[in-house]
Coordinates of C-alpha atoms and ligand atoms in Angstrom, one line a residue:
M1 CA -7.0 -6.8 29.0
K2 CA -3.9 -4.8 28.2
I3 CA -2.3 -4.9 24.8
A4 CA 1.3 -3.7 24.0
V5 CA 2.0 -2.8 20.4
L6 CA 5.7 -2.8 19.5
G7 CA 6.4 -0.3 16.8
T8 CA 4.3 2.8 16.1
G9 CA 4.9 3.0 12.4
Y10 CA 2.1 2.9 9.9
V11 CA 0.7 -0.5 10.9
G12 CA 1.4 -0.3 14.6
L13 CA -0.1 3.1 15.2
V14 CA -3.3 2.4 13.2
T15 CA -3.7 -0.9 15.1
A16 CA -3.1 0.7 18.4
V17 CA -5.6 3.5 17.8
G18 CA -8.2 1.2 16.2
L19 CA -8.1 -1.2 19.2
A20 CA -8.2 1.7 21.7
N21 CA -11.3 2.8 19.9
T22 CA -13.0 -0.4 20.9
G23 CA -12.2 0.2 24.6
K24 CA -9.0 -1.7 24.9
H25 CA -6.1 -0.3 27.0
I26 CA -3.1 0.0 24.7
L27 CA 0.6 0.5 25.4
C28 CA 2.2 2.0 22.3
V29 CA 5.9 1.2 22.3
D30 CA 8.6 2.9 20.2
K31 CA 12.2 3.4 20.8
D32 CA 12.0 6.8 19.0
L33 CA 11.3 9.3 21.8
G34 CA 10.1 11.9 19.3
K35 CA 7.3 9.7 18.1
V36 CA 6.4 8.7 21.7
E37 CA 6.1 12.4 22.6
K38 CA 4.0 13.2 19.6
I39 CA 1.6 10.4 20.3
R40 CA 1.3 11.5 24.0
Q41 CA 0.2 14.9 22.7
G42 CA -2.4 13.3 20.4
I43 CA -0.5 14.1 17.2
S44 CA 0.0 11.3 14.7
P45 CA 3.6 11.0 13.5
I46 CA 2.4 9.7 10.1
Y47 CA -0.1 11.2 7.7
E48 CA -3.3 9.1 7.4
P49 CA -6.7 10.6 6.9
G50 CA -8.8 10.5 10.1
L51 CA -5.9 9.2 12.3
D52 CA -5.3 12.4 14.2
E53 CA -8.9 12.7 15.2
L54 CA -9.2 9.0 16.3
L55 CA -6.0 9.3 18.2
L56 CA -7.2 12.3 20.1
A57 CA -10.5 10.8 20.8
N58 CA -8.9 7.7 22.4
L59 CA -5.9 9.3 24.1
E60 CA -7.0 8.2 27.6
R61 CA -6.7 4.5 26.6
L62 CA -3.3 5.0 24.8
E63 CA -0.2 5.0 26.8
A64 CA 2.9 5.8 24.6
T65 CA 6.2 4.7 26.0
S66 CA 9.7 3.8 25.1
D67 CA 10.0 1.3 28.0
T68 CA 9.7 -1.9 26.0
A69 CA 10.2 -4.3 28.9
G70 CA 7.8 -2.5 31.1
A71 CA 5.1 -2.5 28.5
I72 CA 5.6 -6.2 27.7
K73 CA 5.4 -7.1 31.4
A74 CA 2.2 -5.1 31.8
A75 CA 0.5 -6.6 28.7
D76 CA -1.6 -9.7 28.2
V77 CA -1.1 -9.6 24.4
I78 CA 2.0 -8.3 22.7
I79 CA 1.6 -7.3 19.1
I80 CA 4.8 -7.1 17.0
A81 CA 4.4 -4.3 14.4
V82 CA 8.1 -3.4 13.8
G83 CA 9.5 -2.8 10.3
T84 CA 10.9 -5.4 8.0
P85 CA 13.4 -3.5 5.8
F86 CA 13.8 -4.9 2.3
D87 CA 17.0 -5.4 0.3
G88 CA 15.2 -5.7 -3.0
K89 CA 14.8 -9.5 -2.6
H90 CA 14.4 -10.6 1.0
I91 CA 12.8 -9.0 4.0
D92 CA 15.2 -8.4 6.9
L93 CA 13.9 -9.9 10.1
S94 CA 16.4 -8.2 12.5
Y95 CA 13.8 -5.9 14.1
I96 CA 11.5 -8.9 14.5
R97 CA 14.2 -11.0 16.1
Q98 CA 15.1 -8.2 18.4
A99 CA 11.5 -7.7 19.5
A100 CA 11.2 -11.5 20.1
G101 CA 14.3 -11.4 22.2
E102 CA 13.1 -8.5 24.2
I103 CA 9.7 -10.1 24.8
G104 CA 11.4 -13.3 25.9
E105 CA 13.6 -11.5 28.4
A106 CA 10.7 -9.4 29.7
I107 CA 8.4 -12.4 30.4
K108 CA 11.0 -14.6 32.0
D109 CA 9.7 -14.1 35.6
S110 CA 6.0 -13.9 34.7
N111 CA 3.6 -16.7 35.5
E112 CA 0.9 -15.4 33.3
F113 CA 0.0 -16.8 29.9
K114 CA 0.9 -14.2 27.3
V115 CA 0.2 -14.1 23.6
V116 CA 2.8 -12.8 21.2
A117 CA 1.1 -11.8 17.9
V118 CA 3.0 -10.9 14.8
K119 CA 1.4 -8.2 12.7
S120 CA 4.3 -7.2 10.5
T121 CA 4.1 -8.9 7.1
V122 CA 6.5 -11.9 7.3
V123 CA 7.3 -14.9 5.1
P124 CA 5.5 -18.1 5.9
G125 CA 7.0 -19.9 8.8
T126 CA 8.5 -16.8 10.6
T127 CA 6.1 -16.8 13.5
M128 CA 6.6 -20.4 14.5
D129 CA 10.1 -21.0 13.3
V130 CA 11.8 -17.7 14.1
V131 CA 9.8 -15.7 16.6
R132 CA 8.6 -18.7 18.8
P133 CA 12.1 -20.2 19.4
I134 CA 13.6 -16.8 20.2
V135 CA 10.9 -16.0 22.7
L136 CA 11.1 -19.4 24.3
E137 CA 14.9 -19.4 24.5
H138 CA 15.1 -15.9 26.1
S139 CA 12.2 -16.6 28.5
G140 CA 13.2 -20.1 29.4
K141 CA 9.6 -21.2 28.9
R142 CA 8.3 -24.3 27.2
D143 CA 6.0 -24.7 24.3
G144 CA 2.4 -24.1 25.4
E145 CA 3.4 -21.7 28.1
V146 CA 3.3 -18.8 25.7
G147 CA 0.8 -18.3 22.9
F148 CA 1.9 -17.4 19.4
A149 CA -0.1 -15.9 16.6
M150 CA 0.1 -14.2 13.2
N151 CA -2.5 -11.6 12.6
P152 CA -1.9 -9.9 9.3
E153 CA -3.1 -6.4 8.4
F154 CA -5.1 -5.6 5.3
L155 CA -4.9 -1.8 5.5
R156 CA -4.8 0.3 2.4
E157 CA -2.8 3.5 2.8
G158 CA -5.1 6.5 2.7
N159 CA -8.0 4.2 3.9
A160 CA -6.3 2.6 6.8
V161 CA -8.5 4.0 9.5
E162 CA -11.7 3.1 7.7
D163 CA -10.2 -0.4 6.9
F164 CA -9.3 -1.0 10.5
L165 CA -12.6 0.2 11.9
N166 CA -14.6 -1.8 9.3
P167 CA -12.5 -4.9 8.6
D168 CA -13.8 -7.3 5.9
R169 CA -12.0 -10.1 7.7
I170 CA -9.8 -10.7 10.6
V171 CA -7.3 -13.5 10.1
L172 CA -6.1 -15.1 13.3
G173 CA -3.4 -17.7 12.8
V174 CA -2.9 -19.2 16.2
S175 CA -0.7 -21.8 17.9
S176 CA -3.4 -23.1 20.2
E177 CA -7.1 -22.8 21.0
K178 CA -6.3 -20.8 24.1
T179 CA -4.3 -18.3 22.0
G180 CA -7.3 -18.1 19.6
S181 CA -9.8 -17.2 22.3
I182 CA -7.5 -14.5 23.8
L183 CA -7.1 -13.0 20.3
Q184 CA -10.8 -13.2 19.7
E185 CA -11.2 -11.1 22.9
V186 CA -8.8 -8.5 21.4
Y187 CA -11.1 -8.2 18.4
N188 CA -14.4 -8.5 20.2
G189 CA -15.2 -4.9 19.2
Y190 CA -15.6 -6.0 15.6
R191 CA -18.7 -8.1 15.8
N192 CA -19.7 -7.8 12.1
S193 CA -16.5 -9.0 10.7
T194 CA -15.6 -12.5 9.6
I195 CA -13.0 -14.1 11.8
I196 CA -10.8 -16.6 10.0
M197 CA -9.2 -18.8 12.5
T198 CA -6.2 -20.8 11.2
N199 CA -2.6 -21.6 12.0
P200 CA 0.2 -19.0 11.9
T201 CA 1.8 -20.2 8.7
T202 CA -1.5 -20.2 6.8
A203 CA -2.1 -16.6 8.1
E204 CA 1.3 -15.5 6.8
M205 CA 0.5 -17.1 3.4
I206 CA -2.9 -15.5 3.3
K207 CA -1.3 -12.1 3.5
Y208 CA 1.2 -12.7 0.7
T209 CA -1.3 -14.4 -1.5
A210 CA -3.9 -11.5 -1.1
N211 CA -1.4 -8.9 -2.1
S212 CA 0.1 -11.0 -4.9
F213 CA -3.3 -11.7 -6.3
L214 CA -4.2 -8.0 -6.4
A215 CA -0.9 -7.1 -8.0
L216 CA -1.4 -9.9 -10.5
T217 CA -4.8 -8.4 -11.4
I218 CA -3.1 -5.1 -12.1
S219 CA -0.4 -6.5 -14.2
F220 CA -2.9 -8.7 -16.1
S221 CA -4.9 -5.5 -16.9
N222 CA -1.8 -3.8 -18.1
E223 CA -0.9 -6.6 -20.4
I224 CA -4.4 -6.7 -21.9
A225 CA -4.3 -2.9 -22.3
R226 CA -1.0 -3.2 -24.3
I227 CA -2.7 -5.6 -26.7
C228 CA -5.7 -3.2 -27.0
E229 CA -3.5 -0.3 -27.8
N230 CA -2.6 -2.2 -31.1
L231 CA -6.3 -2.5 -32.1
P232 CA -7.8 0.6 -33.6
G233 CA -11.1 1.5 -32.0
V234 CA -10.6 -0.8 -29.0
D235 CA -10.6 0.7 -25.5
S236 CA -9.5 -1.6 -22.7
E237 CA -12.0 0.1 -20.3
E238 CA -14.8 -1.2 -22.5
V239 CA -13.2 -4.6 -22.7
F240 CA -13.0 -4.9 -18.9
N241 CA -16.5 -3.6 -18.6
G242 CA -17.6 -6.5 -20.7
V243 CA -15.6 -8.9 -18.6
I244 CA -16.8 -7.8 -15.2
H245 CA -20.5 -8.2 -16.2
D246 CA -20.0 -11.9 -16.0
K247 CA -22.3 -12.9 -13.1
R248 CA -19.6 -15.1 -11.6
F249 CA -17.7 -11.8 -11.1
S250 CA -20.6 -9.4 -10.4
P251 CA -23.6 -11.4 -9.2
I252 CA -27.2 -10.1 -9.6
V253 CA -28.7 -10.0 -6.2
R254 CA -32.5 -9.2 -6.0
G255 CA -32.4 -7.8 -9.5
E256 CA -29.4 -5.6 -8.8
R257 CA -25.9 -6.0 -10.2
I258 CA -23.2 -6.0 -7.5
I259 CA -19.9 -4.7 -9.0
P260 CA -17.1 -5.8 -6.7
Q261 CA -14.4 -3.4 -5.7
L262 CA -11.9 -5.7 -7.3
A263 CA -13.1 -4.3 -10.6
T264 CA -11.1 -1.2 -9.8
Y265 CA -8.0 -3.3 -10.1
L266 CA -9.1 -4.5 -13.6
R267 CA -8.0 -1.3 -15.3
A268 CA -5.1 -0.2 -17.4
G269 CA -2.7 2.0 -15.4
I270 CA 0.9 2.9 -14.9
G271 CA 1.6 -0.1 -12.6
F272 CA 1.5 -0.6 -8.9
G273 CA 3.7 1.0 -6.3
G274 CA 3.7 1.7 -2.6
S275 CA 5.2 0.0 0.4
C276 CA 3.3 -3.3 0.0
F277 CA 2.7 -4.8 -3.4
P278 CA 6.3 -4.5 -4.8
K279 CA 7.9 -5.7 -1.6
D280 CA 5.5 -8.5 -0.8
V281 CA 5.4 -9.9 -4.3
K282 CA 9.2 -9.9 -4.5
A283 CA 9.5 -11.4 -1.1
L284 CA 7.1 -14.2 -2.0
R285 CA 9.0 -14.8 -5.3
A286 CA 12.3 -15.1 -3.4
F287 CA 10.6 -17.4 -0.9
S288 CA 9.2 -19.6 -3.7
E289 CA 12.7 -19.7 -5.3
D290 CA 14.1 -20.9 -2.0
L291 CA 11.5 -23.7 -2.1
Q292 CA 12.5 -24.4 -5.8
V293 CA 9.0 -23.6 -7.0
D294 CA 9.1 -22.3 -10.5
G295 CA 7.4 -18.9 -9.9
Q296 CA 6.5 -18.0 -13.5
L297 CA 3.5 -15.9 -12.6
L298 CA 5.1 -13.9 -9.9
N299 CA 8.1 -13.3 -12.2
G300 CA 5.8 -12.3 -15.0
L301 CA 3.7 -9.9 -13.0
L302 CA 6.8 -8.1 -11.7
H303 CA 8.2 -7.9 -15.2
I304 CA 5.0 -6.4 -16.5
N305 CA 5.0 -3.9 -13.7
R306 CA 8.6 -2.9 -14.3
T307 CA 8.2 -2.5 -18.1
Q308 CA 4.8 -0.7 -17.8
L309 CA 6.6 2.4 -16.6
E310 CA 8.9 2.4 -19.6
H311 CA 5.9 1.7 -21.9
V312 CA 3.9 4.6 -20.5
F313 CA 7.0 6.9 -20.7
K314 CA 7.5 6.0 -24.4
M315 CA 3.9 6.6 -25.2
G316 CA 4.4 10.2 -24.3
L317 CA 7.5 10.5 -26.5
H318 CA 5.8 8.6 -29.3
H319 CA 2.8 10.9 -29.4
F320 CA 4.8 14.1 -29.0
N321 CA 5.0 15.9 -32.3
G322 CA 5.9 19.4 -31.3
G323 CA 7.9 20.3 -34.4
G324 CA 10.9 20.8 -32.2
P325 CA 12.9 19.0 -29.5
L326 CA 11.2 17.7 -26.4
K327 CA 12.6 19.6 -23.5
R328 CA 10.4 19.5 -20.5
I329 CA 8.2 16.9 -18.9
A330 CA 5.6 17.5 -16.2
I331 CA 4.4 14.8 -13.8
L332 CA 1.0 15.3 -12.2
G333 CA 1.0 13.2 -9.0
T334 CA 4.0 11.9 -7.2
A335 CA 2.1 10.1 -4.3
F336 CA 1.9 6.4 -5.1
K337 CA -1.9 6.9 -4.9
P338 CA -4.2 9.6 -3.7
N339 CA -4.8 10.5 0.0
T340 CA -1.3 9.6 1.0
D341 CA 2.0 11.5 1.1
D342 CA 3.9 8.2 0.6
V343 CA 6.2 8.1 -2.4
R344 CA 7.8 4.7 -1.9
E345 CA 8.0 2.9 -5.2
S346 CA 5.7 5.6 -6.6
P347 CA 5.3 5.3 -10.4
G348 CA 5.1 9.2 -10.6
V349 CA 8.5 9.5 -9.0
K350 CA 10.0 6.7 -11.1
L351 CA 8.7 8.4 -14.2
A352 CA 10.3 11.6 -13.1
Q353 CA 13.6 9.8 -12.4
M354 CA 13.4 8.3 -15.9
A355 CA 12.9 11.7 -17.5
I356 CA 15.8 13.2 -15.4
E357 CA 18.1 10.4 -16.4
R358 CA 17.4 11.0 -20.0
G359 CA 18.3 14.7 -19.6
Y360 CA 14.8 16.3 -19.7
S361 CA 13.9 19.2 -17.5
V362 CA 11.2 18.0 -15.1
A363 CA 8.3 19.6 -13.3
V364 CA 6.5 17.6 -10.6
Q365 CA 3.2 18.4 -8.8
D366 CA 1.4 16.9 -5.9
Y367 CA -1.0 18.0 -3.2
I368 CA 0.6 16.5 -0.2
A369 CA 3.6 14.4 -1.3
L370 CA 6.0 17.2 -2.5
Q371 CA 8.1 17.2 0.7
N372 CA 8.8 13.5 0.4
T373 CA 9.3 13.8 -3.3
K374 CA 12.0 16.4 -2.7
E375 CA 13.9 14.0 -0.6
L376 CA 14.2 11.7 -3.6
L377 CA 14.6 14.1 -6.5
G378 CA 16.3 17.0 -4.8
S379 CA 17.2 19.9 -7.0
E380 CA 16.8 17.9 -10.2
A381 CA 13.1 18.8 -10.5
D382 CA 10.9 21.9 -10.2
Y383 CA 8.1 21.5 -7.6
Y384 CA 4.5 22.8 -7.9
D385 CA 1.4 22.8 -5.8
D386 CA -0.8 23.8 -8.7
P387 CA -1.2 21.4 -11.7
L388 CA -1.8 24.3 -14.1
E389 CA 1.4 26.0 -13.1
A390 CA 3.3 22.7 -13.4
I391 CA 2.3 22.1 -17.0
R392 CA 2.8 25.6 -18.3
E393 CA 6.2 25.1 -19.9
A394 CA 6.0 21.4 -20.4
D395 CA 6.0 19.6 -23.8
V396 CA 4.7 16.3 -22.4
V397 CA 2.5 16.0 -19.3
Y398 CA 1.9 12.6 -17.5
V399 CA -1.1 12.3 -15.1
T400 CA 0.2 9.7 -12.8
T401 CA -1.9 9.8 -9.6
I402 CA -5.7 9.8 -9.6
W403 CA -6.1 12.8 -7.3
P404 CA -9.8 13.7 -7.4
Q405 CA -8.7 17.4 -7.6
Y406 CA -7.6 17.0 -11.2
K407 CA -11.2 16.3 -12.2
A408 CA -12.1 19.8 -10.9
V409 CA -9.8 21.3 -13.6
S410 CA -11.7 21.8 -16.8
D411 CA -10.3 20.9 -20.2
E412 CA -10.6 24.6 -21.1
D413 CA -8.2 25.5 -18.2
F414 CA -5.8 22.7 -19.2
E415 CA -5.9 24.0 -22.8
K416 CA -5.1 27.5 -21.6
A417 CA -2.2 26.4 -19.5
L418 CA -0.7 23.9 -22.0
Q419 CA 1.6 25.1 -24.8
P420 CA -0.1 24.7 -28.2
H421 CA 2.1 21.8 -29.1
A422 CA 2.1 20.1 -25.7
I423 CA 0.4 16.7 -25.1
M424 CA -0.9 15.0 -22.0
V425 CA -0.8 11.2 -21.3
D426 CA -3.6 10.1 -19.0
T427 CA -1.8 7.1 -17.5
R428 CA -4.8 6.0 -15.3
S429 CA -7.8 6.7 -17.5
H430 CA -8.7 9.5 -15.0
F431 CA -10.4 11.5 -17.8
K432 CA -12.0 8.7 -19.6
N433 CA -15.4 10.3 -19.4
R434 CA -14.3 13.5 -21.0
A435 CA -14.6 14.3 -24.7
A436 CA -11.6 13.2 -26.8
K437 CA -9.0 15.9 -27.3
K438 CA -6.2 15.9 -29.8
W439 CA -3.7 16.8 -27.1
R440 CA -4.7 14.0 -24.7
F441 CA -3.8 10.3 -25.0
R442 CA -5.1 7.6 -22.8
I443 CA -3.4 4.3 -22.2
G444 CA -5.2 1.1 -23.1
V445 CA -6.8 2.6 -26.2
G446 CA -6.0 1.6 -29.8
N447 CA -5.6 4.3 -32.3
Ligands
UDX1 C1 -2.3 -2.8 -0.4 C2 -3.5 -3.7 -0.2 O1 -4.6 -3.2 -0.9 C3 -3.9 -3.9 1.3 O2 -5.0 -4.8 1.4 C4 -2.6 -4.4 2.0 O3 -2.8 -4.8 3.3 C5 -1.5 -3.4 1.8 O4 -1.2 -3.3 0.4 P1 -2.0 -0.2 -0.6 O5 -0.5 -0.5 -1.0 O6 -2.2 0.9 0.4 O7 -2.7 -1.5 0.0 O8 -2.7 0.2 -1.9 P2 -3.8 -0.2 -3.0 O9 -4.9 0.7 -3.0 O10 -4.1 -1.6 -3.0 O11 -2.9 0.1 -4.3 C6 -1.6 -0.4 -4.5 C7 -1.0 0.0 -5.8 O12 -1.7 -0.5 -6.9 C8 -1.0 1.6 -6.0 O13 0.2 2.0 -6.7 C9 -2.2 1.8 -6.9 O14 -2.1 3.0 -7.6 C10 -2.1 0.6 -7.8 N1 -3.3 0.2 -8.4 C11 -4.4 0.0 -7.6 C12 -3.4 0.2 -9.8 O15 -2.4 0.5 -10.5 N2 -4.6 -0.1 -10.3 C13 -5.7 -0.4 -9.6 O16 -6.7 -0.7 -10.3 C14 -5.6 -0.4 -8.3

């Protein structure tokens, strides 16, 4: 079986490499010759832990090409993993439409049954009502002569390789039984994973619902944390700890409590960022508006996320009592989360922008995201690799990304680097297990 993956961005490349790792022959298609060349050399064009190694190990089964039509003709299954740019409200389907048109043209003269699977995150109905008609029109084929599927990804940046190799579930939204069995073959290297077989529109809805639910959990935690901050002696971490010990949430199996990973989303923080949650929740909200569904919850969770940044920023200003004007703000962590250099919708970057807009001088530090941060903040910030250097002249320091490296810095070292009047706001409870310090403030704690 040959599989063509159209688009070698984040999702496409991880999918291609992951499937090649199960012995499948993959054609990686991209119009960007630079990317194609890099992949041929075994170098990943994106940063993702473990991806370079896996790419190199599977190079013999990965054929990178910019010949879209040739790859489609050679493939049994064509996976669409092209980008869906976002205008702040709706996703733009032009690349999806273009891919569907190219697929239609390329399969015109083929007598084989091919499956077109959409992997890009698309609003419900896109696979059957947008992709299918375009493919059929361009190919001159009839319904049933081509298989259509929606096969969402659930990859966390920074963990994408691990998530692809050990999927918790594989959702196959298929247009027919025949399409379903072909896709099952694509994933037959993942025997321990649950396969959820459904129709394409349900699969599209699963993806949006999963991300909106996680985002909702984060915003819920942040709202609860804001209430706790008004209650002296109350720590939201303790409150959530009490909540998650409900056995409906964390069951006791053979005498042992199983704490679900979801518990990590039940924590106060600075709000969610990244390329998925903000975009997906907004796209679902716009979709629900189009359906005239009153989306109070989606609106509310986005509102909380937006205002949480401002809330955290003000917390620093409120606690600063330097006996003089506040001049410089340091942000520790501009990646939207650890183990990625991605700064899209990153709370750390947004906080820096807020500080710059208000006229403060700004120092930013990160371990791998500085280059991308520079593209957004330019000469308006000072850049540091070392957190202790970044905080040296700051009045207020915000710790915004939970890089594990920060935990290796002792409080004595922080104290030596900080000016005597400076304060630190721990926006993600990264240092919750450390002794209280008069210079450190944690969100979600009443005092
Ligand atoms: C997410 C989903 O988890 C994944 O299943 C989906 O397919 C793609 O979108 P990702 O965006 O990589 O993955 O990151 P995730 O680890 O879920 O975090 C998203 C954002 O939420 C980050 O800004 C993170 O810092 C924030 N977050 C996460 C919190 O603020 N609090 C938490 O408790 C957890």
